[in-house]
mmCIF file of C-alpha atoms in Angstrom:
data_model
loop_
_atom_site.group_PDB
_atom_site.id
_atom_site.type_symbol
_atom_site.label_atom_id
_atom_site.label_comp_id
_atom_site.label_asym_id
_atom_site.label_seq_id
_atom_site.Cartn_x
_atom_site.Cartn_y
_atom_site.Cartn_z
ATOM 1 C CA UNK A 1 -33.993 62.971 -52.601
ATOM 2 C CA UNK A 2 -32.703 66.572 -53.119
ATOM 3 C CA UNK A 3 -35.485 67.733 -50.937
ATOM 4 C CA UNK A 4 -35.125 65.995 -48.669
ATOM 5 C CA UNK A 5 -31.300 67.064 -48.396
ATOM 6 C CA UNK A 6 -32.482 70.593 -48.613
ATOM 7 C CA UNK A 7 -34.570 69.728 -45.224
ATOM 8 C CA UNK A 8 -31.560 68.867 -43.120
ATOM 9 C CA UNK A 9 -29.495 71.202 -44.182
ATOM 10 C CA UNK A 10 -32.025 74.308 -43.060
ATOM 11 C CA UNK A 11 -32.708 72.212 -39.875
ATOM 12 C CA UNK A 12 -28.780 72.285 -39.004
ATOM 13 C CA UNK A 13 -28.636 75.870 -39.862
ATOM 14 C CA UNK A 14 -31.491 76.882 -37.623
ATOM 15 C CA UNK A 15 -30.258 74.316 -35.094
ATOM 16 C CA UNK A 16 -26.534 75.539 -35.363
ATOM 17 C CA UNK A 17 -26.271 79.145 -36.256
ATOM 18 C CA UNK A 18 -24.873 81.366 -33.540
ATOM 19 C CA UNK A 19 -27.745 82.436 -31.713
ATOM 20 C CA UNK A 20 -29.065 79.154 -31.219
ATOM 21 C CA UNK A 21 -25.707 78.203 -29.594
ATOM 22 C CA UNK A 22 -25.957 80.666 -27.183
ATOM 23 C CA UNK A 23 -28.781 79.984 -26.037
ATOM 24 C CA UNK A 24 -28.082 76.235 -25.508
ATOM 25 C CA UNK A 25 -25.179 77.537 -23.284
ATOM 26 C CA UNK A 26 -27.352 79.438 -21.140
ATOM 27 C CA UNK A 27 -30.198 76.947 -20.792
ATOM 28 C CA UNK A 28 -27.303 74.480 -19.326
ATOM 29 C CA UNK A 29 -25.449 76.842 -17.463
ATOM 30 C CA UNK A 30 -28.809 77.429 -16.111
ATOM 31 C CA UNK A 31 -29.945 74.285 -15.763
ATOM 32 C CA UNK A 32 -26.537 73.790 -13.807
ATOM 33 C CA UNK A 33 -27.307 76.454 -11.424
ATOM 34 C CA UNK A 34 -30.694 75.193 -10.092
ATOM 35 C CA UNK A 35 -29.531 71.698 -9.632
ATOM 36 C CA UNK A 36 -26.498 73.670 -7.531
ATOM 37 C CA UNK A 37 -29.183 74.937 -5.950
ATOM 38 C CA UNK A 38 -31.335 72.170 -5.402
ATOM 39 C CA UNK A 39 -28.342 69.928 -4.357
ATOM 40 C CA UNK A 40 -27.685 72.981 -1.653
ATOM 41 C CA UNK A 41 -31.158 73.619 -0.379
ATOM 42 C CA UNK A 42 -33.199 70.563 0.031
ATOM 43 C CA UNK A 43 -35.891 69.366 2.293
ATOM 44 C CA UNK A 44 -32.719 66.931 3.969
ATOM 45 C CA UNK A 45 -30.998 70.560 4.958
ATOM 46 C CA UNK A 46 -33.813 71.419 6.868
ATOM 47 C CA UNK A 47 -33.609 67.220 8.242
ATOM 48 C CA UNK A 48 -30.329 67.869 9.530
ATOM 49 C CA UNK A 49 -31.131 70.963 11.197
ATOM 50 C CA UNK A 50 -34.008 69.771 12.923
ATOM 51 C CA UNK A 51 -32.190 66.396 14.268
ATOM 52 C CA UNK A 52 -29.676 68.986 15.556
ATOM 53 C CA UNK A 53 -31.745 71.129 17.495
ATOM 54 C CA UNK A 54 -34.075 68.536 18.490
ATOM 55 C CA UNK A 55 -30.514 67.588 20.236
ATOM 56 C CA UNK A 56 -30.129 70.418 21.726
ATOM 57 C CA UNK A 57 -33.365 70.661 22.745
ATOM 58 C CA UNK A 58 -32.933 67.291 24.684
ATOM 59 C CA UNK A 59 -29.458 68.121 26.796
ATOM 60 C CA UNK A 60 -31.114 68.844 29.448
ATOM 61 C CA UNK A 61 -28.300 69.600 32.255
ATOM 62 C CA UNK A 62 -30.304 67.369 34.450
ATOM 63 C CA UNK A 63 -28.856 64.410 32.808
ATOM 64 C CA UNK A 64 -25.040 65.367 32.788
ATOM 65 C CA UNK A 65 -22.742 65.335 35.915
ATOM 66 C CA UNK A 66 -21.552 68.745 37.452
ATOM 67 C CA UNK A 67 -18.745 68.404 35.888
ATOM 68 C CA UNK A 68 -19.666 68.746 32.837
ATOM 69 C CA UNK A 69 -22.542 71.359 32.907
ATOM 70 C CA UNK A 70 -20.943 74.196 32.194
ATOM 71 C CA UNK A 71 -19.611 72.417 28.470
ATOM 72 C CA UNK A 72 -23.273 71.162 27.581
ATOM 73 C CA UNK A 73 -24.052 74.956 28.202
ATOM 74 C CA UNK A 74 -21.364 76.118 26.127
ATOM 75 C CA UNK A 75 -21.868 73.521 23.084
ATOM 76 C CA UNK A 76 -25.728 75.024 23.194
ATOM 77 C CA UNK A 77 -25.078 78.553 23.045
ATOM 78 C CA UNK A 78 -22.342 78.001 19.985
ATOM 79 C CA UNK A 79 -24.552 75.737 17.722
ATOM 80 C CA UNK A 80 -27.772 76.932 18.584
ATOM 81 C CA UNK A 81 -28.490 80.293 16.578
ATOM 82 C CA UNK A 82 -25.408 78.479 14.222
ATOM 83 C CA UNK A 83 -27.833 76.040 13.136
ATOM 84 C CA UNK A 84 -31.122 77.974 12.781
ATOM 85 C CA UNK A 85 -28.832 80.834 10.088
ATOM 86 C CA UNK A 86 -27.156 78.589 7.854
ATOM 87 C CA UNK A 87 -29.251 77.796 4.994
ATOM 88 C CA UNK A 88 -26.789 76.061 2.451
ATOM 89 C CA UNK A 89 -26.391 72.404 2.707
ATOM 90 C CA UNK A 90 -22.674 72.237 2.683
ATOM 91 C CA UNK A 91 -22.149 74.894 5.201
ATOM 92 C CA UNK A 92 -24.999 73.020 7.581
ATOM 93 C CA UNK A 93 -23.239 69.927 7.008
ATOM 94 C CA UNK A 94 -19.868 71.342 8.515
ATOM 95 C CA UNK A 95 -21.265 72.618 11.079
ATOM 96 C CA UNK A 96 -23.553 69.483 12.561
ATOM 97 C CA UNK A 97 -20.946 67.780 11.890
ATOM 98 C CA UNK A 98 -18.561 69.835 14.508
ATOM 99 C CA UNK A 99 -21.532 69.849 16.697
ATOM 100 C CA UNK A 100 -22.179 65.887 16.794
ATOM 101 C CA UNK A 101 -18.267 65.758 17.785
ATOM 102 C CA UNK A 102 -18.645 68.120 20.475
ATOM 103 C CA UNK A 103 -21.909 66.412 21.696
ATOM 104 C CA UNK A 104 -19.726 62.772 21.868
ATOM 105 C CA UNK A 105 -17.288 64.137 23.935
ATOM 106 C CA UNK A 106 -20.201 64.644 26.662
ATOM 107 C CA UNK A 107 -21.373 61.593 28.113
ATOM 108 C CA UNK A 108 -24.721 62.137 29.842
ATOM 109 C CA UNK A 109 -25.491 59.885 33.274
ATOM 110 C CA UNK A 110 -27.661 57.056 31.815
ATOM 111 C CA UNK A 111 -24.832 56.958 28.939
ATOM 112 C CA UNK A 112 -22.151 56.460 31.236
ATOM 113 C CA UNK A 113 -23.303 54.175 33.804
ATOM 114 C CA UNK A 114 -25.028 52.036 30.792
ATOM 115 C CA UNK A 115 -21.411 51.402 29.766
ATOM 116 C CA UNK A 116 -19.931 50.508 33.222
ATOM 117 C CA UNK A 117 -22.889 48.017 33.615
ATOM 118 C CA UNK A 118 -21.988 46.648 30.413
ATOM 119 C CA UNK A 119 -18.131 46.408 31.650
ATOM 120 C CA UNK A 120 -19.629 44.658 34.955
ATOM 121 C CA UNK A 121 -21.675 42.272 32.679
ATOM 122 C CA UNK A 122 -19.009 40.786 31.079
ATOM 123 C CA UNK A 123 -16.883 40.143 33.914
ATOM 124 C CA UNK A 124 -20.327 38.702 35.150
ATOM 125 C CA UNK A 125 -20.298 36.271 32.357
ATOM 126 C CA UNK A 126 -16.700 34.899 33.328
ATOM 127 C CA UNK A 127 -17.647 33.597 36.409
ATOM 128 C CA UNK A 128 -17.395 29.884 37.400
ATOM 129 C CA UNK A 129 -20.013 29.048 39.743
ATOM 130 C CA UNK A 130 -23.521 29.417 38.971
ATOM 131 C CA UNK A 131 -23.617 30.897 42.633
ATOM 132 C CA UNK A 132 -21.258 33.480 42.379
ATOM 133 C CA UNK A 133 -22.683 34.489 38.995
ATOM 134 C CA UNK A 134 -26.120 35.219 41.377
ATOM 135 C CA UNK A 135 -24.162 37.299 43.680
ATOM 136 C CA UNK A 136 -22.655 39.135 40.937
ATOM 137 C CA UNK A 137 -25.801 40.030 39.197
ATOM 138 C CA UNK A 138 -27.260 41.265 42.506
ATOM 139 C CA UNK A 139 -23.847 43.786 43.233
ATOM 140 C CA UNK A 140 -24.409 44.729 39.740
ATOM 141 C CA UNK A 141 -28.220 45.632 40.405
ATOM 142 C CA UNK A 142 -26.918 47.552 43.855
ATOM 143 C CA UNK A 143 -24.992 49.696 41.256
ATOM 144 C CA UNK A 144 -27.451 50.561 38.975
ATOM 145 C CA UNK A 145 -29.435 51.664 41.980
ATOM 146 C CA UNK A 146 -26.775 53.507 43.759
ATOM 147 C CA UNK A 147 -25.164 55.498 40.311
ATOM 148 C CA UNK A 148 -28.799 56.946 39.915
ATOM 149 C CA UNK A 149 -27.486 58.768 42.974
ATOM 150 C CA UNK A 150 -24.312 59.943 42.113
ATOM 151 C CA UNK A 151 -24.458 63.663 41.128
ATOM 152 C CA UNK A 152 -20.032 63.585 39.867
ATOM 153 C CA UNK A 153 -17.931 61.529 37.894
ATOM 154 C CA UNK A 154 -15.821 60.921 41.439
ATOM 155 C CA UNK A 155 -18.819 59.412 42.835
ATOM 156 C CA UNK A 156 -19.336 57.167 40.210
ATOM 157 C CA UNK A 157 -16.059 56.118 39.689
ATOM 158 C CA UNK A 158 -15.718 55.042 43.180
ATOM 159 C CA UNK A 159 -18.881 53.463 43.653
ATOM 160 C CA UNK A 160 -18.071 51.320 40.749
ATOM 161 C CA UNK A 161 -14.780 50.656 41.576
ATOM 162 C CA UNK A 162 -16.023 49.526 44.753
ATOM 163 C CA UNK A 163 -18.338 46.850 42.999
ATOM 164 C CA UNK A 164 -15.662 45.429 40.662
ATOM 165 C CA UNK A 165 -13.622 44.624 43.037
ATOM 166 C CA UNK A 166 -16.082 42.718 44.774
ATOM 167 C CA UNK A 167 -17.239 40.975 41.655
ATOM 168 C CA UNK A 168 -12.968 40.387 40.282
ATOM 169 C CA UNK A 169 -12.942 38.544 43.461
ATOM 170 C CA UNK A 170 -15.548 35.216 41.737
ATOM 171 C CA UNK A 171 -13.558 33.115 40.932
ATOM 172 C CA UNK A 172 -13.339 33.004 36.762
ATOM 173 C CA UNK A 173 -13.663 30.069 34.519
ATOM 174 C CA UNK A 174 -10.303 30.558 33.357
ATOM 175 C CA UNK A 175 -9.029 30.520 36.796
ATOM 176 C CA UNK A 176 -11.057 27.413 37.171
ATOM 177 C CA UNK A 177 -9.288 25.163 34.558
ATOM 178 C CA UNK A 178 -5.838 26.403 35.561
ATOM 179 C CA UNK A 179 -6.766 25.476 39.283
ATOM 180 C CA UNK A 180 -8.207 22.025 38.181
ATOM 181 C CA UNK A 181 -4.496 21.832 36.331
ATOM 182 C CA UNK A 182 -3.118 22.990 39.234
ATOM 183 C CA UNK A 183 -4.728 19.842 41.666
ATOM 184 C CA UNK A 184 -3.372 17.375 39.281
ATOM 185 C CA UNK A 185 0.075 18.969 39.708
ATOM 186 C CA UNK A 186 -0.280 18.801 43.768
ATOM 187 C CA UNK A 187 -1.679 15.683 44.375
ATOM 188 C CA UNK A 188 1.475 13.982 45.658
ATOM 189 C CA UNK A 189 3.839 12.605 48.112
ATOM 190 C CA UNK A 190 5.715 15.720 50.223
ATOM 191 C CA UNK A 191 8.302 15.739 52.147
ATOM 192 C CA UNK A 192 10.244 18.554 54.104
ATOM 193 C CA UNK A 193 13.292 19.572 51.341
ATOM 194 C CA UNK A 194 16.341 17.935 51.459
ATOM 195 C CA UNK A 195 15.108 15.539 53.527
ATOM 196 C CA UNK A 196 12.670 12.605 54.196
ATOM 197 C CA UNK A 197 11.593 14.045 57.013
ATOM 198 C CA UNK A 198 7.584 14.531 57.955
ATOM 199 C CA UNK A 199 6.538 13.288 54.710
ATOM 200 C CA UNK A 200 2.579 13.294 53.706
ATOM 201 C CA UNK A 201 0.609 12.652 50.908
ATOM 202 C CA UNK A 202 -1.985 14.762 49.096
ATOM 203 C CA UNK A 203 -4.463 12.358 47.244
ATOM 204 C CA UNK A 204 -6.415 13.504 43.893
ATOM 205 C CA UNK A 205 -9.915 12.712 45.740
ATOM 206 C CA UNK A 206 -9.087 15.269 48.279
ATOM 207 C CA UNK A 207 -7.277 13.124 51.347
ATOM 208 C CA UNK A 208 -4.661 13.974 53.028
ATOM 209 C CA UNK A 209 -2.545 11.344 55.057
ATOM 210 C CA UNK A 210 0.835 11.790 57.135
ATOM 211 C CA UNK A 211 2.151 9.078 59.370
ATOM 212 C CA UNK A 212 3.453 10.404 62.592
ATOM 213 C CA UNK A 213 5.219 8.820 65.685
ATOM 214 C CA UNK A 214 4.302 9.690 69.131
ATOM 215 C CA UNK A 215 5.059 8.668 72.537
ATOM 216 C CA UNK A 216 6.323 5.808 70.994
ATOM 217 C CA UNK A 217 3.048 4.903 69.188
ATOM 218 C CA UNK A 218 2.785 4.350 65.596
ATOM 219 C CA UNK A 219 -0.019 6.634 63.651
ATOM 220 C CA UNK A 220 -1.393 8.979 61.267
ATOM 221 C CA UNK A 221 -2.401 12.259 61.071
ATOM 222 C CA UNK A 222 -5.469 12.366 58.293
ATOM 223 C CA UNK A 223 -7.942 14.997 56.771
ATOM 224 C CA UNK A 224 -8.632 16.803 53.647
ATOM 225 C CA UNK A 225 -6.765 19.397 51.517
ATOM 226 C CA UNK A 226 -8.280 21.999 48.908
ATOM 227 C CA UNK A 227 -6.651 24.714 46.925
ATOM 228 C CA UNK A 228 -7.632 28.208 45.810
ATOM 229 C CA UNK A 229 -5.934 29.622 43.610
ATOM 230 C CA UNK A 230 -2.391 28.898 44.575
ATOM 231 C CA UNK A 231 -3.039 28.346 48.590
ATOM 232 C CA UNK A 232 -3.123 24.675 49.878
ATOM 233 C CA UNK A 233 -4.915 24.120 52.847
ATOM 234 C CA UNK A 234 -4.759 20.762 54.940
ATOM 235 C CA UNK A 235 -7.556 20.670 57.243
ATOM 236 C CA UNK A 236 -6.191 17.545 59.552
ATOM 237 C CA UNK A 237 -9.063 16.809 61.279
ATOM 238 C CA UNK A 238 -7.862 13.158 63.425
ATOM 239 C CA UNK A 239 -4.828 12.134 65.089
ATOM 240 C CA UNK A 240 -5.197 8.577 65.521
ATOM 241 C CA UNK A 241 -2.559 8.347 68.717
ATOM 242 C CA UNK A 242 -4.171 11.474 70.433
ATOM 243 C CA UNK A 243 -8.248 11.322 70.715
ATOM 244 C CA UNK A 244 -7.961 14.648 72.299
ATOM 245 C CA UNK A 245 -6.368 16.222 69.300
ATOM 246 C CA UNK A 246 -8.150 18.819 68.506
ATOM 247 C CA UNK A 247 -8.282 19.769 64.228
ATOM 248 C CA UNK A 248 -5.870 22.380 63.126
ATOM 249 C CA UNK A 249 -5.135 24.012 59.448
ATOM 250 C CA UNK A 250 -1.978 23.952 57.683
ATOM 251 C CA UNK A 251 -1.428 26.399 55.060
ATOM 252 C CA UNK A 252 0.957 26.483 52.079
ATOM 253 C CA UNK A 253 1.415 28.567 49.374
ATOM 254 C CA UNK A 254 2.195 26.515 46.353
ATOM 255 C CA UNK A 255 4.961 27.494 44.261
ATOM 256 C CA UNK A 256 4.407 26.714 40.259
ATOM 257 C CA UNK A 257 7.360 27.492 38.989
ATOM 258 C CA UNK A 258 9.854 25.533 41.633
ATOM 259 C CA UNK A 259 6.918 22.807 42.025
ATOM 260 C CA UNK A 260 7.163 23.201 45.607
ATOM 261 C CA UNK A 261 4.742 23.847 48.942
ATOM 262 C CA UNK A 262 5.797 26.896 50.814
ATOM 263 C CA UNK A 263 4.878 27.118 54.713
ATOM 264 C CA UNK A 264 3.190 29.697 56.450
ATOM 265 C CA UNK A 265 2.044 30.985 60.019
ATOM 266 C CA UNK A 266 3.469 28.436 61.998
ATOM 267 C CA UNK A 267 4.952 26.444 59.666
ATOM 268 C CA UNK A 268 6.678 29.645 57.404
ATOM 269 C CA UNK A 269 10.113 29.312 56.603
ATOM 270 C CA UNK A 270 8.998 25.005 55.949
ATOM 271 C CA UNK A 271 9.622 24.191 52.377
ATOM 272 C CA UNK A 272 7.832 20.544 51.020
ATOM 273 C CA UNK A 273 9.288 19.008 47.384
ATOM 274 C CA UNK A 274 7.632 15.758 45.891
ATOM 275 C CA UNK A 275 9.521 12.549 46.701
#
C-alpha cells in the first residue's frame, strides 16, 4: 500500500512540477492558434471566393440595361482583385458579403422582366371569365416577347405599363360578386324622382318593361337591361304602338350610395328612385 502511494506521488510531481506546466500552456496556446488558423483558412474560404468571382465572371453587361452598365462595371473592378488578395476567412466574409449587396441592387433583364411577368400573372389569376383569362395570357406572352427588346428601364416600364392596363381592364372576380350584388340591388320599379312620372321596371332575369302612351294608344316600351360595373344600359328594342320604332339605348349610371339611376346623353340631368 505504501508503494503504491509512493507511485502517485512521483507521477504528480513529474506531472506537476514547473516545467511540465509550461509546457502544457504552450501545447494549448498552440493548439489554440492552429484551430485560429484552421477556422480562418479553410477549403470554404476558397468556396466563397470562387462563388464570388464565378459572379463576376457571369455579369456580363449584355444582360443589364444601359442604365445600369456603367455600376456592373464599377462593382467588378472594386471586388475583383478584392476577392482574389484576401486570404483570411473573416476578412473574405466582409467583403462578399458587401459585394452580394451591391450585386442585389442590380437587376439584370431576365431578372426584371421575370418579376413583372410574375406581377401580370397574378392579376391574370383574378380574372372572371375564362375568356378574358385567354386574352390575358396572350398580352402577357406579347410582353415577354416585346421586353426581350427593350434595351432601358423606360422602355420597359412603358411597354408594361401599356399591357396592365389592358389586362386591369378584365373584369375581376371580385368585381364580379359585387356586380352580381349590385343586379339584385337594381332590379326594380323606377320612376323619374319626385314623381310618378315615366315609370319602368328592371326585372332580375334581365327584362325591361315601361308602359307608354301615344297618340292616344295604350303600350309598352320593352327590351333588356345589363350592368357593368356601375353603368345600366336598357337596350329597348320594341315599341308596341310604333312598328317603325327603331331600338335605341338608354344609359344610366347607377348611384350606390343614394340607390338611385343617374341619366346620361340624352337623358343627363334625369334622375330615377325605386317606387
Amino acid at each position: 500500500m505504501g508503494s503504491t502511494s509512493s507511485v502517485w506521488k512521483r507521477l504528480c510531481v513529474r506531472l506537476f512540477n514547473r516545467k511540465s506546466i509550461i509546457n502544457y500552456i504552450i501545447i494549448s496556446l498552440s493548439s489554440v492558434a492552429i484551430l485560429f488558423g484552421l477556422m480562418n483558412y479553410t477549403p470554404s474560404v476558397d468556396k466563397m471566393r470562387a462563388k464570388a468571382l464565378d459572379t463576376i465572371s457571369k455579369m456580363s453587361t449584355s444582360e443589364y440595361f444601359k442604365e445600369d452598365i456603367s455600376t456592373v462595371n464599377d462593382i467588378k473592378a472594386e471586388y475583383k482583385d478584392k476577392l482574389k488578395q484576401q486570404i483570411l476567412k473573416q476578412d473574405l466574409s466582409k467583403t462578399v458579403s458587401k459585394f452580394n449587396k451591391a450585386v442585389s441592387k442590380v437587376k439584370t433583364k431576365p431578372e426584371m422582366i421575370k418579376s413583372l411577368i410574375k406581377k401580370l400573372e397574378k392579376y391574370r389569376k383574378d380574372i372572371y371569365s375564362d375568356e378574358d383569362k385567354e386574352s390575358a395570357k396572350e398580352l402577357i406572352h406579347k410582353f415577354k416577347i416585346g421586353a426581350k427588346e427593350d434595351s432601358s428601364k423606360e422602355a420597359l416600364k412603358d411597354r408594361y405599363l401599356d399591357i396592365e392596363e389592358q389586362i386591369l381592364k378584365f373584369k375581376t372576380v371580385k368585381q364580379h360578386e359585387e356586380e352580381e350584388a349590385r343586379k339584385v340591388k337594381i332590379a326594380a320599379r323606377w320612376t323619374v324622382a319626385g314623381s310618378n312620372e315615366y315609370p319602368f321596371k328592371l326585372s332580375s332575369d334581365g327584362n325591361f318593361i315601361m308602359p307608354i302612351d301615344m297618340n292616344g294608344s295604350h303600350g309598352y316600351l320593352t327590351g333588356k337591361w345589363e350592368l357593368d360595373n356601375t353603368t345600366v344600359t336598357i337596350h329597348i328594342q320594341k315599341n308596341t304602338v310604333d312598328e317603325n320604332y327603331k331600338p335605341y339605348d338608354w344609359i344610366f349610371n347607377y348611384d350606390e350610395d343614394a340607390d338611385t339611376l343617374v341619366g346620361t346623353g340624352q337623358f343627363a340631368g334625369w334622375e330615377y328612385t325605386k317606387y
